[in-house]
Amino acid sequence: EIVMTQSPATLSVSPGERATLSCRASQSVSSNLAWYQQKPAQAPRLLMFDASTRATGIPARFSGSGSGTNFTLTISSLQSEDFAVYYCQQYNVWPPLTFGGGTKVEIK
Amino acid sequence: EVQLLESGGGLVQPGGSLRLSCAASGFTLRIYAMSWVRQAPGKGLEWVSSIISGGGTTYHADSVKGRFTISRDTSRNTLYLQMDNLRAEDTAVYYCARHRDGFLNWFDPWGQGTLVTVSS
């Protein structure tokens, strides 16, 4: 099983600032990585797939990078609606499909 | 518009059974791989079960293997999760989600979720 580790667990950022979230895989997942955003009492929403491709309707301030075992999700200028929990997920080797533990982006 | 609507959650005693349904609209279920993902209260996301397109091969997480069964009814365009011998640790919101194509990759879209509570 590929273990996904996200850091930090919580990120405190001021509106308008940049946020950088990390995701590490226990073994290479190539570029087979997705990112999701989840707000309270809502289902997760796909942000990014194939490590760096934005899903439909996702603003350009969200960008993804990385391959192999180290990945980054960057939000260039945080808006109020971006405060949420973010999860990474690998789909290179399955079963199982595995998620990271999440990073909560909160208002500083 | 592609939509997924889960139902069937509720309160059940330990050892009991429950069947979740996920009604799909806007697409043909049998063409896509589909999955169930759960989220325990205050916790992260956990993949539970998947069914791929074509022959419908199924996969289950070790934590539910032998207790949960994923299936689909193509005539009803509906996905199911039969949950037997439920435990307290199965308490969670259960989401159904579609994959990009017939195999397992990213999840998009997701349903709104249905809450399962296992308690005496």
Coordinates of C-alpha atoms in Angstrom, one line a residue:
Chain A
E1 CA 0.0 0.0 0.0
I2 CA 1.3 3.5 -0.9
V3 CA 1.2 5.8 2.1
M4 CA 0.5 9.5 1.4
T5 CA 1.8 12.0 3.9
Q6 CA 0.7 15.7 3.8
S7 CA 2.3 18.6 5.5
P8 CA 1.7 20.7 7.4
A9 CA -1.5 19.5 9.1
T10 CA -2.6 23.1 9.5
L11 CA -1.5 26.1 7.6
S12 CA -2.4 29.6 8.8
V13 CA -2.4 32.2 6.0
S14 CA -3.7 35.7 5.6
P15 CA -6.0 36.5 2.7
G16 CA -4.1 37.5 -0.4
E17 CA -1.0 35.5 0.7
R18 CA 0.4 32.4 -1.0
A19 CA -0.2 29.0 0.4
T20 CA 2.1 26.0 -0.3
L21 CA 0.9 22.5 0.6
S22 CA 3.0 19.4 0.4
C23 CA 2.2 15.8 -0.3
R24 CA 4.7 12.9 -0.2
A25 CA 4.2 9.3 -1.4
S26 CA 6.0 6.4 0.3
Q27 CA 7.0 5.2 -3.2
S28 CA 6.8 6.7 -6.7
V29 CA 3.4 7.4 -8.0
S30 CA 4.7 9.0 -11.2
S31 CA 2.3 11.9 -12.0
N32 CA -0.8 9.9 -10.9
L33 CA -1.9 12.3 -8.2
A34 CA -5.0 14.3 -7.5
W35 CA -5.9 17.1 -5.1
Y36 CA -9.3 17.8 -3.6
Q37 CA -10.8 20.7 -1.6
Q38 CA -13.3 20.0 1.1
K39 CA -15.3 22.7 3.0
P40 CA -17.3 22.0 6.1
A41 CA -20.4 19.8 5.6
Q42 CA -19.6 19.5 1.9
A43 CA -18.4 16.7 -0.3
P44 CA -14.8 16.9 -1.6
R45 CA -14.3 18.7 -4.9
L46 CA -11.6 17.8 -7.5
L47 CA -9.1 20.5 -7.9
M48 CA -6.2 18.9 -9.8
F49 CA -5.4 15.6 -11.6
D50 CA -2.3 14.2 -13.1
A51 CA -0.4 16.3 -10.6
S52 CA -0.7 19.5 -12.5
T53 CA -3.9 19.7 -14.6
R54 CA -6.6 21.8 -13.2
A55 CA -10.1 20.3 -13.2
T56 CA -12.9 22.1 -15.0
G57 CA -13.8 25.4 -13.4
I58 CA -10.9 25.6 -11.0
P59 CA -9.3 29.1 -10.9
A60 CA -5.8 29.7 -12.2
R61 CA -4.6 30.7 -8.8
F62 CA -4.5 27.0 -8.0
S63 CA -1.4 25.2 -9.4
G64 CA 0.1 21.7 -8.9
S65 CA 3.6 20.4 -9.4
G66 CA 5.8 17.4 -8.7
S67 CA 6.2 13.8 -9.8
G68 CA 7.5 10.7 -8.3
T69 CA 7.2 11.0 -4.5
N70 CA 7.0 14.8 -3.9
F71 CA 4.1 17.0 -4.8
T72 CA 3.0 20.6 -4.1
L73 CA -0.3 22.4 -4.4
T74 CA 0.1 26.2 -4.5
I75 CA -2.6 28.7 -4.0
S76 CA -1.1 32.0 -5.3
S77 CA -3.3 34.5 -3.6
L78 CA -5.7 33.1 -1.0
Q79 CA -9.3 34.2 -1.3
S80 CA -11.9 33.8 1.5
E81 CA -13.5 30.8 -0.3
D82 CA -10.2 28.9 -0.3
F83 CA -10.1 28.3 3.4
A84 CA -10.8 24.6 3.6
V85 CA -9.2 21.2 4.0
Y86 CA -7.1 19.9 1.1
Y87 CA -6.4 16.2 0.4
C88 CA -4.0 14.5 -2.1
Q89 CA -4.8 11.0 -3.5
Q90 CA -2.6 8.6 -5.5
Y91 CA -4.0 6.4 -8.3
N92 CA -0.8 4.9 -9.6
V93 CA -1.1 1.6 -7.7
W94 CA -4.4 0.1 -6.7
P95 CA -6.0 -1.3 -4.8
P96 CA -6.1 0.5 -2.5
L97 CA -6.5 4.0 -3.7
T98 CA -5.0 6.1 -0.9
F99 CA -5.4 9.6 0.4
G100 CA -3.2 11.8 2.5
G101 CA -4.3 12.9 5.9
G102 CA -5.2 16.4 4.8
T103 CA -4.0 20.0 5.3
K104 CA -6.4 22.5 6.8
V105 CA -5.8 26.0 5.5
E106 CA -7.1 28.5 8.0
I107 CA -7.3 32.2 8.3
K108 CA -4.3 33.8 10.1
Chain B
E1 CA -25.6 17.4 -15.8
V2 CA -23.8 14.6 -14.1
Q3 CA -25.2 13.9 -10.6
L4 CA -24.9 11.3 -7.9
L5 CA -27.5 11.0 -5.1
E6 CA -26.8 8.7 -2.2
S7 CA -29.4 7.3 0.1
G8 CA -29.9 4.5 2.7
G9 CA -27.8 5.8 5.6
G10 CA -29.1 5.7 9.1
L11 CA -28.6 4.4 12.6
V12 CA -27.9 0.6 12.9
Q13 CA -26.8 -1.6 15.8
P14 CA -23.4 -3.3 15.8
G15 CA -23.6 -6.5 13.8
G16 CA -26.5 -5.2 11.7
S17 CA -26.7 -4.5 8.0
L18 CA -27.5 -1.6 5.8
R19 CA -27.6 -1.1 2.0
L20 CA -26.6 2.2 0.5
S21 CA -27.7 3.4 -2.9
C22 CA -26.2 5.9 -5.3
A23 CA -28.5 7.0 -8.1
A24 CA -26.6 8.3 -11.1
S25 CA -28.0 10.7 -13.7
G26 CA -26.5 12.4 -16.7
F27 CA -24.3 9.5 -17.6
T28 CA -24.4 5.7 -18.1
L29 CA -23.1 4.0 -15.0
R30 CA -21.8 0.8 -16.6
I31 CA -19.3 2.7 -18.7
Y32 CA -17.4 4.2 -15.7
A33 CA -15.6 2.8 -12.7
M34 CA -17.4 3.8 -9.5
S35 CA -16.3 3.9 -5.9
W36 CA -17.4 4.4 -2.3
V37 CA -15.3 6.6 -0.1
R38 CA -16.0 7.3 3.6
Q39 CA -15.1 9.9 6.2
A40 CA -15.4 9.2 9.9
P41 CA -16.5 12.2 12.0
G42 CA -13.6 14.7 12.1
K43 CA -11.3 12.5 10.1
G44 CA -9.9 12.2 6.6
L45 CA -11.0 10.4 3.5
E46 CA -10.8 6.6 3.2
W47 CA -11.4 4.6 0.1
V48 CA -13.8 1.7 0.7
S49 CA -14.8 -0.1 -2.5
S50 CA -14.7 0.1 -6.2
I51 CA -16.2 -1.5 -9.3
I52 CA -14.7 -1.1 -12.7
S53 CA -16.5 -1.0 -16.0
G54 CA -17.0 -3.9 -18.4
G55 CA -17.0 -7.2 -16.4
G56 CA -17.5 -5.3 -13.2
T57 CA -14.5 -6.5 -11.2
T58 CA -14.7 -5.3 -7.6
Y59 CA -12.2 -4.2 -5.0
H60 CA -12.6 -3.6 -1.3
A61 CA -10.4 -2.1 1.4
D62 CA -9.0 -4.7 3.8
S63 CA -11.0 -3.0 6.6
V64 CA -14.3 -4.0 5.0
K65 CA -13.3 -7.1 3.0
G66 CA -15.8 -9.9 3.6
R67 CA -18.3 -7.6 5.2
F68 CA -19.1 -5.0 2.4
T69 CA -20.1 -5.7 -1.2
I70 CA -20.2 -3.2 -4.0
S71 CA -22.5 -3.8 -6.9
R72 CA -24.5 -2.0 -9.6
D73 CA -27.8 -2.3 -11.4
T74 CA -27.3 -1.0 -14.9
S75 CA -31.0 -1.0 -15.6
R76 CA -31.6 1.4 -12.7
N77 CA -28.3 3.2 -13.3
T78 CA -27.6 2.8 -9.6
L79 CA -24.6 1.8 -7.5
Y80 CA -25.0 -0.1 -4.2
L81 CA -22.9 -0.8 -1.1
Q82 CA -24.2 -3.7 1.0
M83 CA -22.8 -3.4 4.4
D84 CA -23.0 -6.4 6.8
N85 CA -21.7 -7.1 10.3
L86 CA -21.3 -3.4 10.9
R87 CA -18.9 -2.2 13.6
A88 CA -18.7 1.1 15.5
E89 CA -15.7 2.0 13.4
D90 CA -17.8 2.0 10.3
T91 CA -19.5 5.1 11.5
A92 CA -18.9 7.7 8.7
V93 CA -20.4 9.7 5.9
Y94 CA -20.3 7.5 2.8
Y95 CA -19.8 9.2 -0.5
C96 CA -20.2 7.6 -3.9
A97 CA -17.9 9.0 -6.7
R98 CA -17.3 8.4 -10.4
H99 CA -13.9 8.0 -12.0
R100 CA -12.7 9.5 -15.3
D101 CA -13.3 6.3 -17.3
G102 CA -13.6 2.5 -16.7
F103 CA -10.6 2.2 -14.4
L104 CA -9.6 3.6 -11.1
N105 CA -8.0 7.1 -11.1
W106 CA -9.3 10.4 -9.6
F107 CA -12.8 10.8 -8.2
D108 CA -15.1 13.3 -10.0
P109 CA -17.8 14.0 -9.3
W110 CA -18.9 13.1 -5.7
G111 CA -22.3 12.7 -4.3
Q112 CA -23.4 14.7 -1.3
G113 CA -22.9 11.7 1.1
T114 CA -25.1 9.7 3.4
L115 CA -24.4 9.3 7.2
V116 CA -24.1 5.8 8.7
T117 CA -24.0 5.6 12.4
V118 CA -23.3 2.2 14.1
S119 CA -24.3 2.3 17.7
S120 CA -26.3 0.4 20.3

